[in-house]
Amino acid sequence: MSLLAHFGRLFPRNLTPENVETSAHFDVCPEDVWQAMLFYEQVPRRPSPLLRMFLPAPVRTQGEKAKLGALVECVYDGGYLEKRITGVERARFIRFDVVLQQLGIEDSISMLGGSYEIGALHDGSEVVLMTRYCGHLRPRWLWRPLEHFLARGLHRHILDGMRRQCADAQLLRLAPADAPLRGVGAATP
């Protein structure tokens, strides 16, 4: 259990939810963004050292994130959480509630839910990630800025992963079908 979790036990539970949003522009259409959508636990790259210092490391995800009512199980190093998909419209949005959290940080913060909103623009798409949570550390005026900073860092990590997915998909579409494979295990001419 982290030092913050022990510190969080000193205070009564805060029941006031807060939302943190982060938006990003993508140079691809909403359908391409939809195909590249990742939950935090699915991003292939390791989170930043700061995120790893305050949050358990993500391991994997099971479940259909694009199916209304689906339960998505997110496994972390030393814990897990479950997300229930509460809203889905292809290439427009996914919304979810966190129905179970066992991450070892419950005395500091309770995750409530979030969303991914995708909007079409004339030159691509805008993606807005939102996280809804209750922070339990007091005084709130001291801890809220750190919580928002970490949430935006988590959002940026996800958005960067989605950007890489979009770029990889574009490269695959642009490669000629008869192009030789390059990389480990590929035959070289």
Tab-separated table of C-alpha atoms in Angstrom:
chain	number	residue	atom	x	y	z
A	1	MET	CA	0.000	0.000	0.000
A	2	SER	CA	1.355	3.408	-0.948
A	3	LEU	CA	2.172	6.233	1.423
A	4	LEU	CA	-0.688	8.245	-0.105
A	5	ALA	CA	-3.121	5.420	0.613
A	6	HIS	CA	-2.108	5.456	4.295
A	7	PHE	CA	-2.427	9.233	4.323
A	8	GLY	CA	-5.869	8.989	2.720
A	9	ARG	CA	-7.161	6.880	5.622
A	10	LEU	CA	-6.827	9.907	7.892
A	11	PHE	CA	-9.759	11.658	6.175
A	12	PRO	CA	-13.449	10.955	5.709
A	13	ARG	CA	-14.457	9.794	2.225
A	14	ASN	CA	-15.146	12.598	-0.231
A	15	LEU	CA	-18.336	11.863	-2.170
A	16	THR	CA	-18.150	14.848	-4.532
A	17	PRO	CA	-17.280	13.673	-8.061
A	18	GLU	CA	-14.861	15.607	-10.242
A	19	ASN	CA	-14.292	15.449	-13.994
A	20	VAL	CA	-11.014	15.958	-15.824
A	21	GLU	CA	-11.010	16.335	-19.621
A	22	THR	CA	-8.200	16.334	-22.148
A	23	SER	CA	-8.679	16.920	-25.866
A	24	ALA	CA	-6.453	16.244	-28.849
A	25	HIS	CA	-6.594	16.739	-32.601
A	26	PHE	CA	-6.071	13.712	-34.865
A	27	ASP	CA	-5.300	14.058	-38.588
A	28	VAL	CA	-7.556	11.107	-39.429
A	29	CYS	CA	-11.301	10.586	-39.754
A	30	PRO	CA	-13.438	9.506	-36.743
A	31	GLU	CA	-13.666	5.905	-38.036
A	32	ASP	CA	-9.857	5.621	-38.010
A	33	VAL	CA	-9.747	7.023	-34.472
A	34	TRP	CA	-12.416	4.510	-33.447
A	35	GLN	CA	-10.312	1.650	-34.834
A	36	ALA	CA	-7.309	2.912	-32.837
A	37	MET	CA	-9.169	3.425	-29.537
A	38	LEU	CA	-7.303	2.082	-26.509
A	39	PHE	CA	-8.020	1.903	-22.819
A	40	TYR	CA	-5.105	2.828	-20.526
A	41	GLU	CA	-4.443	-0.856	-19.889
A	42	GLN	CA	-4.067	-1.525	-23.644
A	43	VAL	CA	-1.436	1.095	-24.510
A	44	PRO	CA	1.667	-0.853	-25.612
A	45	ARG	CA	4.212	1.617	-24.208
A	46	ARG	CA	4.991	1.870	-20.512
A	47	PRO	CA	3.440	4.823	-18.695
A	48	SER	CA	5.715	7.671	-17.620
A	49	PRO	CA	7.707	7.309	-14.387
A	50	LEU	CA	5.381	9.837	-12.715
A	51	LEU	CA	2.276	7.789	-13.570
A	52	ARG	CA	4.023	4.602	-12.416
A	53	MET	CA	4.897	6.295	-9.129
A	54	PHE	CA	1.233	7.026	-8.284
A	55	LEU	CA	-0.707	4.321	-10.147
A	56	PRO	CA	-0.262	0.563	-10.364
A	57	ALA	CA	1.169	-0.647	-13.687
A	58	PRO	CA	-1.428	-1.787	-16.238
A	59	VAL	CA	-1.109	-5.397	-17.436
A	60	ARG	CA	-4.061	-6.291	-19.699
A	61	THR	CA	-7.744	-5.876	-20.483
A	62	GLN	CA	-10.451	-8.462	-21.182
A	63	GLY	CA	-13.879	-7.726	-22.593
A	64	GLU	CA	-15.600	-5.927	-25.455
A	65	LYS	CA	-15.224	-2.193	-24.986
A	66	ALA	CA	-17.513	-1.403	-27.930
A	67	LYS	CA	-20.513	-3.428	-26.711
A	68	LEU	CA	-23.208	-1.723	-24.641
A	69	GLY	CA	-23.527	-3.343	-21.221
A	70	ALA	CA	-20.265	-5.274	-21.538
A	71	LEU	CA	-18.039	-5.729	-18.521
A	72	VAL	CA	-14.371	-4.951	-19.213
A	73	GLU	CA	-11.882	-6.380	-16.710
A	74	CYS	CA	-8.679	-4.353	-16.379
A	75	VAL	CA	-5.765	-6.094	-14.688
A	76	TYR	CA	-2.926	-4.195	-13.036
A	77	ASP	CA	0.234	-5.241	-11.263
A	78	GLY	CA	-1.268	-6.012	-7.853
A	79	GLY	CA	-4.890	-5.145	-8.582
A	80	TYR	CA	-7.775	-4.775	-10.988
A	81	LEU	CA	-10.843	-2.768	-11.833
A	82	GLU	CA	-13.991	-3.467	-13.808
A	83	LYS	CA	-15.656	-1.074	-16.244
A	84	ARG	CA	-19.265	-1.389	-17.412
A	85	ILE	CA	-19.860	0.070	-20.882
A	86	THR	CA	-22.839	2.436	-20.515
A	87	GLY	CA	-22.889	4.125	-23.914
A	88	VAL	CA	-21.558	3.318	-27.368
A	89	GLU	CA	-21.987	4.894	-30.767
A	90	ARG	CA	-19.478	3.740	-33.350
A	91	ALA	CA	-16.934	6.421	-34.313
A	92	ARG	CA	-18.605	8.899	-31.898
A	93	PHE	CA	-18.295	7.833	-28.256
A	94	ILE	CA	-17.758	5.200	-25.581
A	95	ARG	CA	-18.845	5.841	-21.989
A	96	PHE	CA	-18.229	3.625	-18.999
A	97	ASP	CA	-18.707	3.377	-15.248
A	98	VAL	CA	-16.138	1.812	-12.938
A	99	VAL	CA	-18.115	-0.793	-10.997
A	100	LEU	CA	-15.245	-2.333	-9.031
A	101	GLN	CA	-11.842	-0.958	-8.032
A	102	GLN	CA	-9.178	-2.941	-6.175
A	103	LEU	CA	-5.955	-1.094	-6.968
A	104	GLY	CA	-4.606	-0.300	-3.510
A	105	ILE	CA	-5.299	3.424	-3.948
A	106	GLU	CA	-8.942	3.407	-2.814
A	107	ASP	CA	-8.230	5.496	0.297
A	108	SER	CA	-6.741	8.216	-1.923
A	109	ILE	CA	-8.975	8.135	-4.985
A	110	SER	CA	-12.044	6.295	-6.255
A	111	MET	CA	-12.498	5.985	-10.003
A	112	LEU	CA	-16.127	6.435	-11.045
A	113	GLY	CA	-16.040	6.328	-14.847
A	114	GLY	CA	-15.055	8.057	-18.014
A	115	SER	CA	-15.649	8.570	-21.689
A	116	TYR	CA	-14.082	8.889	-25.116
A	117	GLU	CA	-15.826	11.407	-27.381
A	118	ILE	CA	-14.868	11.685	-31.064
A	119	GLY	CA	-15.939	14.638	-33.183
A	120	ALA	CA	-15.456	15.098	-36.923
A	121	LEU	CA	-13.527	18.173	-38.059
A	122	HIS	CA	-12.818	19.411	-41.590
A	123	ASP	CA	-9.166	18.358	-41.168
A	124	GLY	CA	-9.556	15.217	-39.058
A	125	SER	CA	-11.068	14.523	-35.658
A	126	GLU	CA	-11.121	15.866	-32.134
A	127	VAL	CA	-10.927	13.344	-29.316
A	128	VAL	CA	-11.927	14.240	-25.766
A	129	LEU	CA	-11.092	11.874	-22.916
A	130	MET	CA	-12.895	12.402	-19.623
A	131	THR	CA	-12.213	10.791	-16.247
A	132	ARG	CA	-14.721	11.015	-13.371
A	133	TYR	CA	-13.414	10.333	-9.870
A	134	CYS	CA	-13.643	11.223	-6.176
A	135	GLY	CA	-10.417	12.367	-4.538
A	136	HIS	CA	-10.238	11.609	-0.807
A	137	LEU	CA	-7.049	13.421	0.216
A	138	ARG	CA	-7.472	16.677	2.157
A	139	PRO	CA	-7.261	19.598	1.912
A	140	ARG	CA	-8.851	19.381	-1.549
A	141	TRP	CA	-7.325	22.685	-2.717
A	142	LEU	CA	-3.885	21.113	-2.225
A	143	TRP	CA	-4.476	17.683	-3.790
A	144	ARG	CA	-6.874	18.546	-6.649
A	145	PRO	CA	-4.154	20.117	-8.877
A	146	LEU	CA	-1.952	16.994	-8.533
A	147	GLU	CA	-4.913	14.698	-9.279
A	148	HIS	CA	-5.838	16.719	-12.379
A	149	PHE	CA	-2.194	16.780	-13.512
A	150	LEU	CA	-1.959	12.976	-13.186
A	151	ALA	CA	-5.313	12.439	-14.945
A	152	ARG	CA	-4.190	14.607	-17.862
A	153	GLY	CA	-0.901	12.687	-17.973
A	154	LEU	CA	-2.853	9.438	-18.127
A	155	HIS	CA	-5.029	10.914	-20.922
A	156	ARG	CA	-1.950	12.042	-22.874
A	157	HIS	CA	-0.464	8.541	-22.530
A	158	ILE	CA	-3.662	7.033	-23.987
A	159	LEU	CA	-3.917	9.635	-26.755
A	160	ASP	CA	-0.257	9.085	-27.718
A	161	GLY	CA	-0.930	5.335	-27.925
A	162	MET	CA	-3.972	5.955	-30.110
A	163	ARG	CA	-1.926	8.273	-32.357
A	164	ARG	CA	0.660	5.533	-32.846
A	165	GLN	CA	-2.121	3.063	-33.702
A	166	CYS	CA	-3.497	5.509	-36.305
A	167	ALA	CA	-0.033	6.064	-37.807
A	168	ASP	CA	0.632	2.308	-37.994
A	169	ALA	CA	-2.733	1.724	-39.698
A	170	GLN	CA	-2.000	4.475	-42.242
A	171	LEU	CA	1.410	2.956	-43.030
A	172	LEU	CA	-0.191	-0.443	-43.613
A	173	ARG	CA	-2.766	1.086	-45.988
A	174	LEU	CA	-0.050	2.924	-47.931
A	175	ALA	CA	2.273	-0.076	-48.347
A	176	PRO	CA	1.911	-1.900	-51.664
A	177	ALA	CA	0.529	-5.422	-51.316
A	178	ASP	CA	3.631	-6.936	-52.946
A	179	ALA	CA	6.119	-4.915	-50.868
A	180	PRO	CA	8.758	-7.086	-49.180
A	181	LEU	CA	8.496	-7.423	-45.414
A	182	ARG	CA	11.170	-5.736	-43.318
A	183	GLY	CA	12.108	-6.458	-39.745
A	184	VAL	CA	12.918	-9.393	-37.522
A	185	GLY	CA	12.342	-12.729	-39.215
A	186	ALA	CA	11.590	-11.185	-42.639
A	187	ALA	CA	13.367	-12.603	-45.658
A	188	THR	CA	15.810	-10.124	-47.167
A	189	PRO	CA	16.467	-9.959	-50.912
